Coordinates of C-alpha atoms in Angstrom, one line a residue:
X170 CA 3.1 -11.2 22.9
X171 CA 7.1 -10.8 22.0
X172 CA 6.4 -8.1 20.2
X173 CA 3.7 -6.1 18.5
X174 CA 4.1 -7.1 15.0
X175 CA 2.9 -9.4 12.4
X176 CA 2.0 -12.9 14.1
X177 CA 4.6 -15.0 12.0
X178 CA 1.7 -17.9 12.5
X179 CA -0.7 -15.4 10.6
X180 CA 1.9 -14.9 7.4
X181 CA 2.5 -18.7 7.7
X182 CA -1.1 -19.7 7.4
X183 CA -1.8 -16.9 4.6
X184 CA 1.4 -17.7 2.7
X185 CA 1.3 -21.6 2.9
X186 CA -2.0 -23.1 3.9
X187 CA -3.9 -20.7 2.2
X188 CA -2.2 -19.4 -1.3
X189 CA -0.1 -22.3 -1.6
X190 CA 2.9 -19.8 -2.3
X191 CA 4.9 -23.3 -3.2
X192 CA 3.3 -23.6 -6.3
X193 CA 4.8 -20.3 -7.8
X194 CA 8.4 -22.4 -7.6
X195 CA 7.0 -24.4 -9.8
X196 CA 7.4 -21.3 -11.8
X197 CA 11.0 -21.2 -14.0
X198 CA 11.4 -18.0 -12.8
X199 CA 11.3 -19.0 -8.4
X200 CA 12.9 -22.2 -9.6
X201 CA 15.5 -21.8 -7.1
X202 CA 13.6 -21.2 -4.1
X203 CA 11.4 -23.4 -1.5
X204 CA 9.6 -22.8 1.6
X205 CA 12.9 -22.9 3.4
X206 CA 14.6 -20.5 1.4
X207 CA 11.3 -18.2 2.2
X208 CA 11.0 -18.9 5.8
X209 CA 14.8 -17.4 6.0
X210 CA 13.9 -14.0 4.8
X211 CA 10.9 -13.8 6.9
X212 CA 12.8 -14.6 9.5
X213 CA 15.7 -12.4 9.0
X214 CA 13.3 -9.7 8.8
X215 CA 11.5 -9.9 11.5
X216 CA 14.5 -9.8 13.7
X217 CA 15.8 -6.8 11.7
X218 CA 12.3 -5.4 11.9
X219 CA 12.2 -5.5 15.6
X220 CA 16.1 -5.1 16.6
X221 CA 16.4 -1.6 14.4
X222 CA 13.3 -0.7 12.6
X223 CA 11.1 -0.9 15.7
X224 CA 13.3 0.5 18.2
X225 CA 13.1 4.3 16.8
X226 CA 9.6 4.1 16.1
X227 CA 9.0 6.4 18.4
X228 CA 11.9 8.4 17.9
X229 CA 11.3 9.1 14.5
X230 CA 7.6 10.9 15.3
X231 CA 9.2 13.1 18.0
X232 CA 12.6 13.8 16.2
X233 CA 11.3 15.3 12.6
X234 CA 13.3 15.6 9.6
X235 CA 14.6 19.3 9.5
X236 CA 16.7 21.4 7.1
X237 CA 19.9 22.5 7.2
X238 CA 21.8 24.7 4.9
X239 CA 20.3 23.2 1.9
X240 CA 20.3 20.0 3.0
X241 CA 17.6 17.7 5.0
X242 CA 18.6 15.9 7.8
X243 CA 17.0 13.3 9.4
X244 CA 17.2 10.9 12.6
X245 CA 20.9 9.4 12.7
X246 CA 18.9 5.8 13.7
X247 CA 17.1 5.7 10.0
X248 CA 20.6 5.2 8.7
X249 CA 21.9 2.4 10.3
X250 CA 18.8 0.6 9.6
X251 CA 18.2 1.0 5.6
X252 CA 22.0 0.0 5.4
X253 CA 21.5 -3.3 7.0
X254 CA 18.0 -3.2 5.1
X255 CA 20.7 -3.4 2.0
X256 CA 23.5 -5.4 3.3
X257 CA 20.6 -8.4 4.1
X258 CA 19.6 -8.1 0.5
X259 CA 16.0 -6.8 0.6
X260 CA 16.4 -4.2 -1.5
X261 CA 17.2 -6.3 -4.1
X262 CA 15.0 -9.6 -2.6
X263 CA 12.1 -9.1 -5.9
X264 CA 15.1 -8.6 -8.6
X265 CA 16.1 -10.7 -10.9
X266 CA 20.1 -12.1 -10.7
X267 CA 20.6 -10.4 -13.6
X268 CA 19.9 -7.3 -11.8
X269 CA 21.7 -8.6 -8.5
X270 CA 18.9 -9.7 -6.6
X271 CA 17.4 -13.0 -5.4
X272 CA 14.6 -13.2 -7.8
X273 CA 11.6 -14.2 -4.6
X274 CA 8.2 -13.6 -5.5
X275 CA 6.5 -10.8 -5.1
X276 CA 4.4 -12.5 -2.7
X277 CA 7.3 -13.6 -0.3
X278 CA 8.4 -9.9 -0.5
X279 CA 5.4 -8.1 0.2
X280 CA 5.6 -10.4 3.3
X281 CA 9.0 -9.5 4.2
X282 CA 8.1 -6.1 4.1
X283 CA 4.5 -6.3 6.3
X284 CA 7.2 -6.5 9.1
X285 CA 8.8 -4.0 8.3
X286 CA 5.9 -1.4 7.7
X287 CA 3.8 -2.4 11.6
X288 CA 8.1 -1.3 12.8
X289 CA 8.1 1.9 11.0
X290 CA 6.0 2.6 8.6
X291 CA 8.3 6.1 7.8
X292 CA 11.5 4.7 7.7
X293 CA 10.4 1.8 5.3
X294 CA 9.0 4.3 3.0
X295 CA 12.4 5.0 1.5
X296 CA 12.8 1.2 0.9
X297 CA 9.2 0.9 -0.5
X298 CA 9.4 3.8 -3.0
X299 CA 13.5 3.1 -4.1
X300 CA 12.5 -0.5 -5.4
X301 CA 9.2 0.5 -7.1
X302 CA 11.7 3.1 -8.7
X303 CA 14.4 1.0 -9.2
X304 CA 11.7 -1.5 -10.8
X305 CA 10.2 1.0 -13.5
X306 CA 14.4 2.0 -14.7
X307 CA 14.9 -1.8 -15.2
X308 CA 11.4 -2.1 -17.1
X309 CA 11.9 0.7 -19.2
X310 CA 15.7 1.7 -19.2
X311 CA 18.2 1.2 -21.6
X312 CA 20.8 -0.7 -21.0
X313 CA 23.1 2.3 -19.6
X314 CA 20.2 4.0 -17.8
X315 CA 19.8 0.3 -15.6
X316 CA 23.5 0.3 -14.8
X317 CA 23.9 3.7 -13.9
X318 CA 20.4 4.7 -11.9
X319 CA 18.7 1.4 -10.9
X320 CA 21.5 -1.0 -9.7
X321 CA 22.6 1.4 -7.0
X322 CA 19.2 1.4 -6.0
X323 CA 18.8 -2.3 -5.9
X324 CA 22.0 -2.5 -4.3
X325 CA 20.7 0.1 -1.5
X326 CA 23.0 2.5 -1.9
X327 CA 21.0 5.4 -3.9
X328 CA 17.4 5.7 -3.1
X329 CA 14.6 6.7 -5.5
X330 CA 11.5 9.2 -5.5
X331 CA 8.4 9.2 -7.3
X332 CA 7.9 13.0 -8.3
X333 CA 3.9 13.6 -9.8
X334 CA 2.6 16.4 -7.7
X335 CA 2.9 20.0 -8.0
X336 CA 1.6 22.7 -6.2
X337 CA -1.2 23.6 -8.1
X338 CA -1.0 20.3 -9.5
X339 CA -2.4 17.3 -6.8
X340 CA -4.7 14.5 -8.3
X341 CA -5.1 16.2 -12.0
X342 CA -1.8 15.3 -13.6
X343 CA -2.8 17.2 -16.7
X344 CA -2.2 20.4 -14.8
X345 CA 1.3 19.4 -14.1
X346 CA 3.6 22.2 -15.0
X347 CA 7.4 21.2 -14.8
X348 CA 8.9 21.7 -18.6
X349 CA 11.5 19.4 -19.6
X350 CA 13.4 21.2 -22.4
X351 CA 15.8 19.1 -25.2
X352 CA 19.7 19.8 -24.5
X353 CA 21.4 16.6 -26.6
X354 CA 21.8 13.0 -26.7
X355 CA 24.4 11.5 -24.5
X356 CA 25.4 7.6 -23.8
X357 CA 22.3 7.9 -21.0
X358 CA 20.3 8.9 -23.9
X359 CA 18.2 11.9 -24.5
X360 CA 19.0 14.7 -21.9
X361 CA 17.3 17.0 -21.0
X362 CA 17.2 20.4 -18.7
X363 CA 13.7 20.2 -16.4
X364 CA 12.6 23.5 -14.6
X365 CA 9.1 23.4 -12.0
X366 CA 8.2 22.6 -8.9
X367 CA 6.9 19.1 -7.1
X368 CA 5.4 18.9 -4.1
X369 CA 4.5 16.3 -1.5
X370 CA 7.8 14.8 -2.5
X371 CA 8.2 11.6 0.1
X372 CA 12.1 11.2 1.0
X373 CA 12.7 14.3 -1.7
X374 CA 15.7 14.6 0.5
X375 CA 17.6 12.9 2.7
X376 CA 21.1 12.3 4.1
X377 CA 20.9 8.5 4.6
X378 CA 22.0 7.7 1.1
X379 CA 25.0 8.2 -1.3
X380 CA 22.4 9.7 -4.1
X381 CA 18.9 10.5 -4.8
X382 CA 17.2 9.7 -8.5
X383 CA 14.0 11.3 -9.0
X384 CA 11.7 10.0 -11.4
X385 CA 9.9 13.6 -12.9
X386 CA 6.7 13.7 -14.5
X387 CA 7.4 16.2 -17.4
X388 CA 6.0 18.1 -20.3
X389 CA 8.1 18.8 -23.5
X390 CA 7.1 22.0 -25.1
X391 CA 5.5 22.5 -28.4
X392 CA 7.6 24.1 -31.8
X393 CA 5.4 27.2 -30.0
X394 CA 7.3 27.2 -26.7
X395 CA 3.9 26.2 -25.1
X396 CA 3.1 23.2 -23.0
X397 CA 0.9 20.7 -24.5
X398 CA -2.7 20.2 -22.7
X399 CA -3.6 17.1 -21.1
X400 CA -1.4 13.9 -19.4
X401 CA -0.6 12.9 -23.3
X402 CA 1.4 15.1 -23.3
X403 CA 3.4 14.2 -20.3
X404 CA 7.4 12.2 -20.3
X405 CA 9.1 10.7 -17.6
X406 CA 12.4 11.7 -16.3
X407 CA 15.3 10.5 -14.4
X408 CA 17.1 13.2 -12.4
X409 CA 19.7 12.3 -9.6
X410 CA 20.5 14.5 -7.1
X411 CA 23.8 14.1 -7.6
X412 CA 24.7 13.6 -11.7
X413 CA 27.0 11.2 -12.9
X414 CA 30.3 13.4 -13.2
X415 CA 29.8 13.9 -9.5
X416 CA 28.4 17.2 -9.8
X417 CA 25.4 18.8 -7.9
X418 CA 22.2 19.1 -9.9
X419 CA 20.1 21.5 -10.0
X420 CA 17.0 20.5 -7.6
X421 CA 17.1 22.3 -4.6
X422 CA 14.5 21.9 -1.4
X423 CA 12.5 24.8 -1.1
X424 CA 10.7 23.4 2.2
X425 CA 9.4 20.7 4.4
X426 CA 5.9 19.4 4.8
X427 CA 5.1 18.8 8.8
X428 CA 2.8 16.4 9.0
X429 CA 0.6 14.4 10.9
X430 CA 2.6 11.3 10.9
X431 CA 4.7 9.1 8.9
X432 CA 7.5 11.9 10.0
X433 CA 10.4 10.3 9.9
X434 CA 10.1 10.4 6.2
X435 CA 11.1 13.4 4.5
X436 CA 8.6 15.3 2.7
X437 CA 9.4 17.9 0.5
X438 CA 8.5 20.5 -2.0
X439 CA 11.7 20.7 -4.2
X440 CA 12.5 23.2 -7.3
X441 CA 14.3 21.8 -9.9
X442 CA 15.8 24.3 -12.2
X443 CA 16.4 27.5 -10.2
X444 CA 19.7 27.5 -12.3
X445 CA 20.7 26.5 -15.9
X446 CA 17.7 24.0 -15.2
X447 CA 17.7 19.9 -13.9
X448 CA 19.7 17.7 -16.0
X449 CA 17.8 14.7 -16.5
X450 CA 17.5 11.7 -19.2
X451 CA 14.3 10.5 -20.8
X452 CA 12.7 7.7 -19.7
X453 CA 11.3 5.5 -22.7
X454 CA 9.6 7.3 -25.1
X455 CA 8.0 10.9 -25.1
X456 CA 4.1 11.2 -24.1
X457 CA 4.3 7.9 -22.0
X458 CA 5.0 9.5 -18.9
X459 CA 1.7 8.3 -17.3
X460 CA 1.7 4.8 -18.5
X461 CA 5.0 4.0 -17.4
X462 CA 4.6 6.1 -14.0
X463 CA 1.7 3.6 -13.6
X464 CA 3.9 0.6 -12.9
X465 CA 5.6 2.5 -10.6
X466 CA 2.0 3.3 -9.2
X467 CA 0.6 0.4 -8.9
X468 CA 3.6 -1.6 -7.0
X469 CA 3.3 1.8 -4.8
X470 CA -0.5 1.0 -4.6
X471 CA -0.5 -2.2 -3.3
X472 CA 2.9 -1.1 -0.7
X473 CA 0.1 1.6 0.8
X474 CA -2.2 -0.9 1.3
X475 CA 0.4 -3.1 3.0
X476 CA 1.7 -0.8 5.0
X477 CA -1.7 0.0 5.9
X478 CA -3.1 -3.3 7.1
X479 CA 0.3 -3.8 9.0
X480 CA -0.2 -0.4 11.1
X481 CA -3.9 -1.5 11.8
X482 CA -2.5 -5.4 12.4
X483 CA 0.0 -3.4 15.2
X484 CA -2.5 -1.4 16.4
X485 CA -5.0 -4.5 16.7
X486 CA -2.0 -6.7 18.7
X487 CA -1.9 -3.2 20.7
X488 CA -5.3 -3.2 21.8
X489 CA -5.9 -6.7 22.3
X490 CA -2.2 -7.1 25.2
X491 CA -4.3 -4.1 26.7
X492 CA -7.5 -5.8 26.9
X493 CA -6.2 -8.8 28.6
X494 CA -4.2 -6.9 30.7
X495 CA -6.6 -4.1 32.0
X496 CA -8.3 -5.0 34.8
X497 CA -11.6 -3.4 34.8
X498 CA -15.2 -4.0 36.1
X499 CA -17.0 -6.6 37.2
X500 CA -18.7 -9.7 35.9
X501 CA -20.3 -12.9 38.0
X502 CA -18.9 -10.9 41.1
X503 CA -15.4 -10.8 40.4
X504 CA -13.3 -8.0 39.0
X505 CA -12.2 -9.1 35.2
X506 CA -10.2 -7.8 32.2
X507 CA -11.9 -5.7 30.0
X508 CA -11.3 -8.2 27.5
X509 CA -14.8 -9.8 29.7
X510 CA -16.9 -7.5 28.5
X511 CA -19.3 -7.9 25.3
X512 CA -18.5 -4.3 23.8
X513 CA -14.6 -4.7 23.9
X514 CA -15.0 -8.4 22.5
X515 CA -17.1 -6.7 19.7
X516 CA -14.2 -4.2 19.0
X517 CA -11.7 -6.6 19.1
X518 CA -13.2 -9.1 16.1
X519 CA -13.4 -6.1 14.3
X520 CA -10.1 -5.2 14.6
X521 CA -9.2 -8.7 13.9
X522 CA -11.4 -8.5 10.9
X523 CA -10.5 -5.8 9.7
X524 CA -6.5 -6.2 10.1
X525 CA -6.1 -9.7 9.2
X526 CA -8.6 -9.1 6.1
X527 CA -6.6 -6.3 5.1
X528 CA -3.5 -8.3 5.1
X529 CA -4.7 -11.3 3.6
X530 CA -5.8 -9.2 0.6
X531 CA -3.0 -7.2 -0.3
X532 CA -0.9 -11.1 0.3
X533 CA -3.6 -12.5 -2.3
X534 CA -2.7 -9.3 -4.9
X535 CA 0.9 -9.8 -4.2
X536 CA 0.1 -13.4 -5.8
X537 CA -1.4 -11.9 -8.9
X538 CA 1.9 -10.1 -9.6
X539 CA 3.8 -13.4 -9.5
X540 CA 1.8 -14.7 -12.9
X541 CA 2.2 -12.4 -15.2
X542 CA 2.2 -15.6 -17.7
X543 CA -1.5 -16.3 -16.7
X544 CA -4.2 -13.5 -18.3
X545 CA -6.9 -14.5 -15.6
X546 CA -4.5 -12.9 -12.6
X547 CA -3.3 -9.9 -14.8
X548 CA -7.2 -9.1 -15.6
X549 CA -7.7 -10.2 -11.5
X550 CA -5.1 -8.2 -10.5
X551 CA -5.9 -4.9 -12.8
X552 CA -9.7 -5.1 -11.6
X553 CA -8.2 -5.2 -7.5
X554 CA -5.7 -2.7 -7.4
X555 CA -7.8 0.1 -6.4
X556 CA -9.5 -2.2 -4.0
X557 CA -6.0 -3.5 -2.1
X558 CA -4.8 0.4 -1.7
X559 CA -8.3 1.2 -0.6
X560 CA -9.6 -1.1 1.7
X561 CA -6.7 -1.4 4.1
X562 CA -6.5 2.2 3.8
X563 CA -9.6 2.7 5.4
X564 CA -10.3 -0.1 7.5
X565 CA -6.9 -0.6 8.7
X566 CA -7.6 2.9 9.5
X567 CA -10.8 1.7 11.6
X568 CA -9.3 -1.0 13.1
X569 CA -6.3 1.8 14.4
X570 CA -9.2 3.8 15.9
X571 CA -10.4 0.9 17.7
X572 CA -7.2 0.6 19.4
X573 CA -7.6 3.5 20.8
X574 CA -10.9 3.5 22.4
X575 CA -10.2 0.1 24.2
X576 CA -7.1 2.0 25.6
X577 CA -9.6 4.3 26.5
X578 CA -7.9 7.5 28.2
X579 CA -4.9 6.0 28.0
X580 CA -5.1 5.7 24.0
X581 CA -5.5 9.2 23.4
X582 CA -1.7 9.7 25.2
X583 CA 1.4 9.6 23.9
X584 CA 2.6 7.2 26.4
X585 CA 1.2 4.7 24.2
X586 CA 1.7 3.7 20.3
X587 CA -2.0 3.5 19.4
X588 CA -2.0 7.2 19.1
X589 CA 1.1 7.4 16.8
X590 CA -0.3 4.4 15.1
X591 CA -3.6 6.0 14.3
X592 CA -1.7 9.6 13.2
X593 CA 0.6 7.4 10.7
X594 CA -2.6 5.4 9.2
X595 CA -4.1 8.5 8.3
X596 CA -2.1 9.2 5.4
X597 CA -2.9 5.9 3.3
X598 CA -6.1 6.7 2.3
X599 CA -4.6 10.1 0.9
X600 CA -1.5 9.2 -0.9
X601 CA -0.8 6.9 -3.9
X602 CA -4.4 8.6 -5.2
X603 CA -7.1 9.5 -2.4
X604 CA -9.8 6.8 -1.9
X605 CA -11.8 9.2 -4.2
X606 CA -10.0 8.8 -6.8
X607 CA -9.2 5.2 -6.3
X608 CA -13.8 4.5 -6.6
X609 CA -13.6 6.6 -9.7
X610 CA -10.6 4.4 -11.0
X611 CA -12.8 1.2 -10.1
X612 CA -16.0 2.0 -11.1
X613 CA -15.3 4.0 -14.4
X614 CA -11.7 2.3 -15.9
X615 CA -11.9 -1.1 -14.7
X616 CA -15.4 -2.3 -14.7
X617 CA -18.2 0.3 -16.7
X618 CA -15.5 1.3 -19.3
X619 CA -12.8 -2.6 -19.5
X620 CA -14.2 -5.5 -21.1
X621 CA -15.3 -7.6 -18.2
X622 CA -13.1 -10.0 -18.3
X623 CA -11.8 -9.1 -14.7
X624 CA -15.2 -9.0 -13.4
X625 CA -15.5 -12.6 -15.0
X626 CA -12.3 -13.8 -13.6
X627 CA -13.6 -12.6 -9.6
X628 CA -17.3 -13.8 -10.0
X629 CA -15.2 -17.3 -11.0
X630 CA -13.3 -17.7 -8.3
X631 CA -15.9 -16.4 -6.0
X632 CA -18.3 -19.0 -7.1
X633 CA -15.7 -21.9 -7.0
X634 CA -14.8 -20.6 -2.9
X635 CA -18.7 -20.5 -2.8
X636 CA -19.4 -24.4 -4.1
X637 CA -16.3 -25.5 -1.8
X638 CA -18.3 -23.9 1.1
X639 CA -21.6 -25.5 0.5
X640 CA -20.0 -28.9 1.0
X641 CA -18.3 -28.3 4.5
X642 CA -19.9 -27.9 7.3
X643 CA -20.8 -24.9 9.1
X644 CA -20.0 -22.7 6.2
X645 CA -22.5 -23.5 3.7
X646 CA -24.9 -20.3 4.9
X647 CA -21.9 -18.0 4.1
X648 CA -21.5 -19.5 1.0
X649 CA -25.4 -18.4 0.3
X650 CA -24.9 -15.0 1.7
X651 CA -21.6 -14.0 -0.7
X652 CA -23.3 -15.6 -3.6
X653 CA -26.5 -13.0 -2.5
X654 CA -24.1 -10.5 -1.9
X655 CA -22.2 -10.6 -5.5
X656 CA -25.9 -10.8 -7.2
X657 CA -26.0 -7.3 -5.1
X658 CA -22.8 -6.0 -6.6
X659 CA -23.8 -7.0 -10.7
X660 CA -27.3 -5.3 -9.9
X661 CA -25.5 -1.9 -8.7
X662 CA -23.8 -2.0 -11.8
X663 CA -26.5 -2.4 -13.8
X664 CA -28.1 0.2 -12.3
X665 CA -25.0 2.4 -12.6
X666 CA -25.2 1.7 -16.3
X667 CA -28.7 2.6 -16.5
X668 CA -28.0 6.2 -15.0
X669 CA -27.1 9.2 -17.3
X670 CA -23.4 9.3 -18.0
X671 CA -23.2 12.2 -16.6
X672 CA -23.8 10.7 -13.2
X673 CA -22.7 7.6 -13.2
X674 CA -19.2 8.2 -11.1
X675 CA -20.9 10.3 -8.7
X676 CA -21.2 7.6 -5.9
X677 CA -18.7 6.0 -7.3
X678 CA -16.5 5.8 -3.5
X679 CA -19.8 4.3 -1.8
X680 CA -19.5 1.9 -4.9
X681 CA -15.4 1.1 -4.0
X682 CA -17.0 0.4 0.2
X683 CA -19.2 -2.0 -1.1
X684 CA -17.3 -4.0 -3.6
X685 CA -14.5 -3.6 -1.2
X686 CA -16.2 -5.4 1.9
X687 CA -17.7 -8.2 -0.7
X688 CA -13.9 -8.7 -1.8
X689 CA -12.8 -9.0 1.8
X690 CA -15.6 -11.3 2.9
X691 CA -14.8 -14.0 0.0
X692 CA -11.1 -14.0 1.0
X693 CA -12.4 -14.3 4.3
X694 CA -14.4 -17.4 3.3
X695 CA -11.5 -19.2 1.6
X696 CA -9.6 -18.4 4.7
X697 CA -12.2 -20.7 6.7
X698 CA -11.8 -23.4 4.5
X699 CA -8.4 -23.4 4.4
X700 CA -8.5 -23.2 8.2
X701 CA -11.1 -26.4 8.2
X702 CA -8.4 -27.9 6.5
X703 CA -5.2 -27.3 8.3
X704 CA -6.4 -27.3 12.1
X705 CA -8.7 -27.4 14.6
X706 CA -7.0 -25.3 17.7
X707 CA -7.6 -21.8 18.8
X708 CA -5.8 -20.2 16.1
X709 CA -7.8 -22.1 13.3
X710 CA -11.0 -21.6 15.3
X711 CA -10.1 -17.5 15.8
X712 CA -9.9 -17.4 11.7
X713 CA -13.1 -18.7 11.1
X714 CA -15.0 -17.0 13.9
X715 CA -13.5 -13.7 12.4
X716 CA -14.8 -14.6 8.8
X717 CA -18.6 -15.7 10.1
X718 CA -18.1 -12.1 12.3
X719 CA -17.3 -10.1 9.1
X720 CA -20.7 -11.5 7.4
X721 CA -22.9 -11.2 10.4
X722 CA -21.6 -7.7 11.4
X723 CA -20.0 -6.6 8.0
X724 CA -21.0 -8.0 4.9
X725 CA -24.8 -6.2 5.2
X726 CA -23.3 -3.3 5.1
X727 CA -23.2 -3.2 1.5
X728 CA -26.8 -3.1 0.9
X729 CA -26.5 1.0 2.3
X730 CA -23.2 1.6 0.2
X731 CA -24.1 -0.3 -2.9
X732 CA -27.8 1.5 -3.0
X733 CA -26.0 4.9 -2.9
X734 CA -23.6 4.2 -5.6
X735 CA -26.9 3.6 -7.9
X736 CA -29.2 6.3 -6.7
X737 CA -30.5 8.6 -9.1
X738 CA -31.6 11.2 -6.7
X739 CA -29.0 13.6 -7.9
X740 CA -28.6 15.5 -4.6
X741 CA -24.8 15.9 -4.3
X742 CA -24.6 17.9 -7.0
X743 CA -27.8 19.5 -7.3
X744 CA -27.4 21.4 -4.6
X745 CA -25.9 25.3 -5.0
X746 CA -22.2 26.0 -3.5
X747 CA -23.9 28.9 -1.6
X748 CA -26.2 26.7 0.1
X749 CA -23.0 24.8 1.8

């Protein structure tokens, strides 16, 4: 293992043997690409991640961003890494040629980004936020807004942020109090003066890019001067740090948050409008801010899941190498490496199942993004997005926890990377919607209150995999197990629907965990089928073993989670607050 990042053969297997990425090239949007062009991008991505991102991973954790005279100062090594990222066209990779991009499938962009997330999640976060910001402006903005604010981000000269949360409004965006007062109109559209505070803003200020484009959720006052209630009153505004005329906008850094991990990404409390008000231009129609922001958030949620998968994967690679090299204990009368001990082998298989399963889930959803004209793909993507964000965040983190355990006492020291990877991954179940929020979204919005199309597509695809597996030697029993697991999911949904409406979402997080495990089991079985066809060497055998491990050791856990999800006991809500 020359580096601890994503093994290229794993990516090639998932992209080509399993997901058949070449089928995407039949679409006009991707007709100019081929496996050779995608491979070239992945080659460049891997090399850059190793040479300029991995090399300052430790330093970005040790030397945090600092505030000097109102300006955030970052680790110097971050700037040249992202400049080279821009020089290679990677900010622009997923955008069409009309916007100066390479027109790559989102699947290819996601695979490319996996190298950077594994190498240095904090530095790569600037790129993730910027491309999501630019895509939203390119989708919802006017031609002038796209030219002024999106194109410099696509070129990698300007960076972007998403400004949602406030000190008093975290997950509940209905409580947003940032105000946008009309201030006329110009060639960039309806202009406003914004005032308020935004909290937890990743990349909110830095000294890396020429400018920063903030996308800010705010409310336009009613005729009586009051702010509208709820989320329907939220609008979205483009608020640059530096205005088009070169003047500094009325946006200031009130403070930096000092984080457990992810330290290379500055995280700011921003004040808008300490003076006359920060100038911003409305993006799209009034009151559509949250719906527009979800375009950015959904891309970011797949990106968060991918980052979590990459961190878990890197932790697994470190643990595997350590287990192969660390001599400790004896078997059959001789000293052995710890990989020879049953407990360590089980931990390694769990890591492999979690990390590679999480990566597969994110890549599968990325391919769905590339099929916007396919109604089934769109419905399935909507259903799986909260799973793609949360399952890798929860179980990628579990893989990092196991990596520390395999390293023993050494894993608890800063001399080894695994403790830093754990700290960095601990953020992912929290930001871009906590695990609890994603559970509510999945069970409430995507299943109980949905039209059922996404669930029907998932069931159809899952049963197709089972039918294929039943005709494949030594996988038929797994097909039966997956079919039974899906029946448990449907029974749980029916049981939840029978509960009083007020209690239906009490255990949505447990449902998300059980549902996510069933989805991951399906993807593992689908990969095992691909591995059977692709080859019979140790690599492909490892895929089949990991699949069987997941079915034997992980899939049985769904009974507890899904039984809990459908529970009518009411215990958690019945306990008095002063009894805690």
